[in-house]
Structure formats: structure tokens, C-alpha cells
XYZ file of C-alpha atoms in Angstrom:
269
model
C -87.341 -123.953 24.261
C -83.718 -123.388 24.833
C -81.296 -126.405 25.828
C -80.410 -126.316 29.558
C -79.201 -129.332 31.758
C -77.806 -132.062 29.942
C -75.406 -135.079 30.353
C -72.594 -135.492 28.011
C -70.627 -138.017 26.354
C -68.044 -138.425 23.464
C -68.815 -140.488 20.242
C -66.950 -140.879 16.987
C -68.409 -139.312 14.022
C -68.817 -140.700 10.479
C -65.920 -143.248 9.854
C -64.444 -142.543 13.196
C -62.413 -139.523 11.688
C -63.651 -136.955 14.296
C -65.085 -137.217 17.832
C -68.175 -135.230 18.564
C -69.743 -134.709 21.977
C -73.330 -135.971 22.357
C -75.529 -134.073 24.638
C -78.033 -136.233 26.315
C -81.162 -134.345 27.375
C -84.938 -134.720 27.682
C -85.758 -132.175 25.170
C -83.577 -131.997 22.031
C -82.459 -134.285 19.334
C -80.326 -133.369 16.483
C -77.248 -131.469 15.517
C -76.125 -128.071 16.515
C -73.276 -126.173 14.620
C -71.329 -123.554 16.678
C -70.613 -120.214 14.756
C -66.895 -120.078 14.641
C -66.939 -116.120 14.125
C -69.037 -115.501 17.261
C -67.001 -113.329 19.778
C -69.488 -113.512 22.623
C -71.583 -110.577 21.671
C -71.406 -110.411 17.953
C -70.360 -112.211 14.827
C -72.959 -115.183 15.067
C -75.060 -116.889 12.115
C -77.633 -114.647 10.482
C -79.516 -117.354 8.404
C -80.467 -120.777 8.860
C -82.441 -122.936 6.498
C -83.762 -126.455 5.539
C -86.516 -128.258 4.001
C -88.337 -130.263 6.628
C -90.067 -133.449 5.137
C -93.144 -134.332 7.272
C -92.903 -138.023 8.475
C -95.511 -140.428 9.035
C -96.492 -140.586 12.670
C -97.451 -143.592 14.751
C -98.346 -144.411 18.444
C -94.910 -145.334 19.975
C -94.550 -148.970 21.135
C -92.840 -147.871 24.505
C -93.279 -144.187 25.026
C -91.658 -142.445 28.180
C -95.038 -142.518 29.487
C -98.700 -143.251 28.275
C -100.649 -140.111 26.726
C -103.790 -139.378 24.939
C -101.598 -137.447 22.407
C -98.102 -137.813 21.260
C -96.213 -134.726 20.046
C -92.838 -133.406 18.772
C -91.495 -130.202 17.581
C -89.665 -130.311 14.476
C -87.817 -126.991 13.769
C -84.693 -124.973 12.733
C -83.263 -121.992 14.941
C -80.793 -119.730 15.574
C -78.952 -119.160 19.177
C -80.657 -121.836 21.120
C -77.687 -124.187 22.277
C -76.004 -121.993 25.009
C -76.123 -118.347 26.285
C -73.198 -116.172 25.828
C -71.923 -115.396 29.371
C -71.239 -111.808 27.853
C -74.703 -111.073 26.472
C -78.266 -112.265 26.777
C -79.634 -114.047 23.836
C -82.805 -115.317 22.409
C -83.798 -118.249 20.355
C -85.482 -117.473 17.081
C -87.001 -120.637 15.678
C -89.659 -121.964 13.191
C -90.917 -125.287 12.125
C -93.805 -127.612 12.826
C -95.466 -129.053 15.697
C -96.731 -132.713 14.880
C -99.169 -134.837 16.882
C -100.863 -138.164 16.714
C -103.707 -138.987 19.040
C -104.788 -142.490 20.189
C -107.607 -142.671 17.735
C -104.798 -142.516 15.034
C -105.833 -138.763 13.828
C -102.439 -136.613 13.032
C -102.060 -132.862 12.868
C -99.080 -131.068 11.417
C -99.130 -127.409 12.539
C -96.692 -124.696 11.488
C -95.176 -122.303 14.353
C -92.591 -119.902 15.114
C -91.192 -118.533 18.505
C -88.667 -116.217 19.682
C -87.894 -117.412 23.117
C -88.373 -116.312 25.760
C -92.007 -115.608 24.383
C -94.466 -118.072 23.972
C -94.806 -120.019 20.477
C -97.204 -118.608 17.866
C -99.074 -121.543 16.199
C -100.053 -121.119 12.433
C -103.603 -122.081 11.547
C -104.432 -124.278 8.182
C -105.497 -121.076 6.439
C -102.056 -119.595 7.250
C -100.218 -122.834 6.284
C -101.634 -126.291 5.494
C -99.391 -129.287 5.965
C -99.947 -133.020 5.545
C -97.680 -136.272 5.834
C -95.063 -136.151 3.085
C -95.037 -132.519 2.446
C -91.674 -130.631 2.087
C -91.571 -127.327 4.045
C -88.880 -124.997 3.210
C -88.018 -122.801 6.241
C -85.767 -119.899 6.180
C -84.974 -117.808 9.289
C -82.840 -114.650 8.898
C -81.709 -111.887 11.476
C -80.314 -108.247 11.196
C -78.741 -105.643 13.077
C -76.893 -108.271 15.372
C -80.179 -110.194 15.855
C -82.296 -107.205 16.934
C -84.922 -107.925 14.271
C -85.783 -111.358 12.330
C -87.875 -112.773 9.687
C -89.114 -116.335 8.861
C -90.314 -117.676 5.577
C -92.162 -121.100 5.296
C -93.043 -122.425 2.085
C -95.049 -125.707 1.247
C -93.147 -126.889 -1.523
C -96.006 -129.367 -2.432
C -98.819 -126.814 -2.488
C -96.660 -123.386 -3.044
C -98.275 -122.069 -0.018
C -96.231 -119.366 1.919
C -96.374 -117.776 5.285
C -93.805 -114.904 6.452
C -93.367 -112.996 9.428
C -90.915 -110.155 10.568
C -90.458 -108.880 14.150
C -88.065 -107.159 16.409
C -86.367 -108.907 19.213
C -88.618 -109.399 22.334
C -88.146 -107.240 25.484
C -89.664 -108.899 28.543
C -91.785 -106.855 30.936
C -89.292 -104.602 33.146
C -86.467 -106.724 31.568
C -83.831 -106.939 29.003
C -84.339 -107.227 25.113
C -83.303 -110.877 23.836
C -81.487 -110.573 20.478
C -80.865 -113.691 18.446
C -77.167 -113.503 18.426
C -76.827 -116.714 16.266
C -73.822 -117.973 18.325
C -75.283 -121.445 17.003
C -77.656 -122.833 14.411
C -79.718 -125.925 15.167
C -81.681 -128.656 13.315
C -83.853 -130.283 15.929
C -86.701 -132.479 17.197
C -87.805 -131.301 20.368
C -90.135 -132.698 23.220
C -91.268 -129.366 24.190
C -94.087 -128.271 26.467
C -97.564 -127.439 25.870
C -98.084 -123.674 26.974
C -98.848 -123.708 30.713
C -98.963 -127.599 30.317
C -96.807 -130.697 30.630
C -93.964 -131.850 28.657
C -94.708 -133.572 25.032
C -94.411 -137.303 24.685
C -92.848 -138.138 21.720
C -94.707 -140.106 18.782
C -92.864 -142.477 16.597
C -92.088 -140.586 13.580
C -89.704 -143.464 12.235
C -87.207 -141.113 10.236
C -87.449 -137.452 9.909
C -85.363 -135.415 7.555
C -84.016 -131.994 6.803
C -82.862 -131.476 3.203
C -80.511 -128.667 2.240
C -79.498 -127.795 5.833
C -77.154 -124.764 6.296
C -76.285 -121.860 8.397
C -74.789 -118.643 6.819
C -73.270 -115.325 7.596
C -74.864 -112.354 5.688
C -71.681 -110.433 5.477
C -70.104 -112.458 2.908
C -72.866 -115.065 2.081
C -70.713 -117.941 3.227
C -72.713 -120.996 4.329
C -71.939 -124.059 6.239
C -73.378 -127.451 6.550
C -74.605 -128.725 10.024
C -71.430 -130.561 10.742
C -67.860 -129.201 10.078
C -65.340 -131.550 8.448
C -62.578 -129.595 9.673
C -63.158 -128.490 13.148
C -64.763 -130.887 15.391
C -65.217 -128.461 18.334
C -67.891 -126.547 16.220
C -69.951 -129.780 16.172
C -72.437 -130.931 18.818
C -75.088 -133.532 18.744
C -78.142 -133.794 21.078
C -80.034 -136.829 21.806
C -83.300 -137.540 23.827
C -82.580 -139.680 27.008
C -84.583 -140.241 29.928
C -82.829 -141.624 32.966
C -86.104 -142.841 34.761
C -86.742 -145.417 32.020
C -82.966 -145.735 30.903
C -84.036 -145.309 27.434
C -82.670 -143.481 24.311
C -85.259 -142.199 22.332
C -83.286 -140.631 19.376
C -80.463 -141.220 17.026
C -79.315 -138.584 14.512
C -76.903 -138.572 11.421
C -75.660 -135.880 9.265
C -74.403 -136.533 5.502
C -73.425 -133.208 4.117
C -76.719 -131.046 4.045
C -78.772 -133.892 4.813
C -80.026 -134.424 8.558
C -81.887 -137.416 9.689
C -83.252 -138.026 13.136
C -84.590 -141.439 13.930
C -87.185 -142.370 16.714
C -85.793 -145.241 18.673
C -86.390 -146.913 21.775
C -83.145 -148.355 22.942
C -82.292 -149.359 26.644
C -79.118 -147.568 27.608
C -77.474 -146.946 30.756
C -75.146 -143.506 31.145
C -72.489 -143.882 33.600
């Protein structure tokens, strides 16, 4: 799902050296890096990668609302933060949908999605995952986002899943290339297909290792946060105004991204 409406505030980054905007929304949590070479129609990132560590899941103490199942989508992607006014852009993403039910049973399920199409879930034969597993995810695009590939490898079991496809074309509508205007490392309260919004589980701390976004033209890669240009750094956080509660806090140290589940009372002005 692409990020849509949000509230914005300014916070100080690590050590108070650089200010960053925090975008409060009911869906996304985690860092976004804007592509400095993107010109509105081309020049975006062609590759994003990270290793996702499957966190322990628990029933949340004070969820946004009670549910029979608590779910979060844990993913990386290209092009989901803002649409370019000059060109349509799709979000090309892959990762894990993870859930805990009220009986304590858990599930970690791989998926990929090229928004605006629906997500494709992977079965355990295609990719099996358990708590503690390290899942390496690599997403690439070619031809200015007109085609893309994903590769997901469970580093604990060496099981690999890969997939390639062309950018989707909606019925009677346009094609949605993944232009790579941004790269994302996200925990999302998405929606079930034709269903309601996810209610987050308590995942304690979720980490992305080796997080980076790259340009294929010269092989240059960058971490999720720029130390030199704060305007390229965006941070998203999940906040529900009806409960006046902040549910996520994120931090970035080099290529390590940590997203913490919290339940903190907060009033946004």
C-alpha cells in the first residue's frame, strides 16, 4: 500500500545534528530515503535490499482495537512514499506478513506486491519462515521501472524464492512503473484483501540488517538515512488519533534499521 494522508512534525535526528520530518499515519512505520537523482520521471533508485529478522510476536497489551488476529506487513520497497506529479508510479515491494492469533499461534508468510495490484502470498513450500529467521530481500528494477525482480532467501535454511514481472497495467488504464523516487524499509498496518485494516501485534523490536538503496548505472549504494542532506530523510510512524496513541518508534544507525512496537499516549497538535 502506498502512503497517502499523513500528519507531519519535525524531530531531531541522532545526536540532534540534523532535523528530520516524522510523518504520522495509520499505516507506515520506518525510514524512507528519497532518491537525490530522481527528476520527476526518471533517475530513481533501481535496487533496494535488506535482511529482515523475524521478530517474536505477542498479543499487544493495549491494541488500537481488539481482534481475533494481529498482523503486520514487514517489507522493503521502491517508490511508495510520494507519487511524482509528472508521472504515475507504482510501489514494488516484498517481505513478510506476520500474524499472531488469540490462541498464541503465529505465522510468517512471504509476499510480494506491485501496487496497484493485490499482494501475492507465498506458501510454505515456496518460502518457509519462523521466528528468528533471517530473510534477505533484494528488489530490482530495469528500463526505468518497467520491469522488476525480487529475490528472497532464508539465510537460516538457504531456501530461495525469486520472481520477475513487467510493471502492471490496470484495466483500461495506465501502466504503473516503479520509478524508484524513494526507497522504504517499513512495518505496515496494511489491509486484508477486500477486508479491514490490520491491527498490529506486539513485535517488540524488528530489525533490517544491511539496508541500502542503489543506482544500477554506477553501482552506488546509500544507507536509509543521509548524513549530509537531511531533506532526503523521511521517517514514518503509526499514530491513531482516536486513541491518541503512538504505536511505533524507529531508529537508524548506518545500515541497521530498528522499528519498535510501543503504545505511548501522545497528543498531536
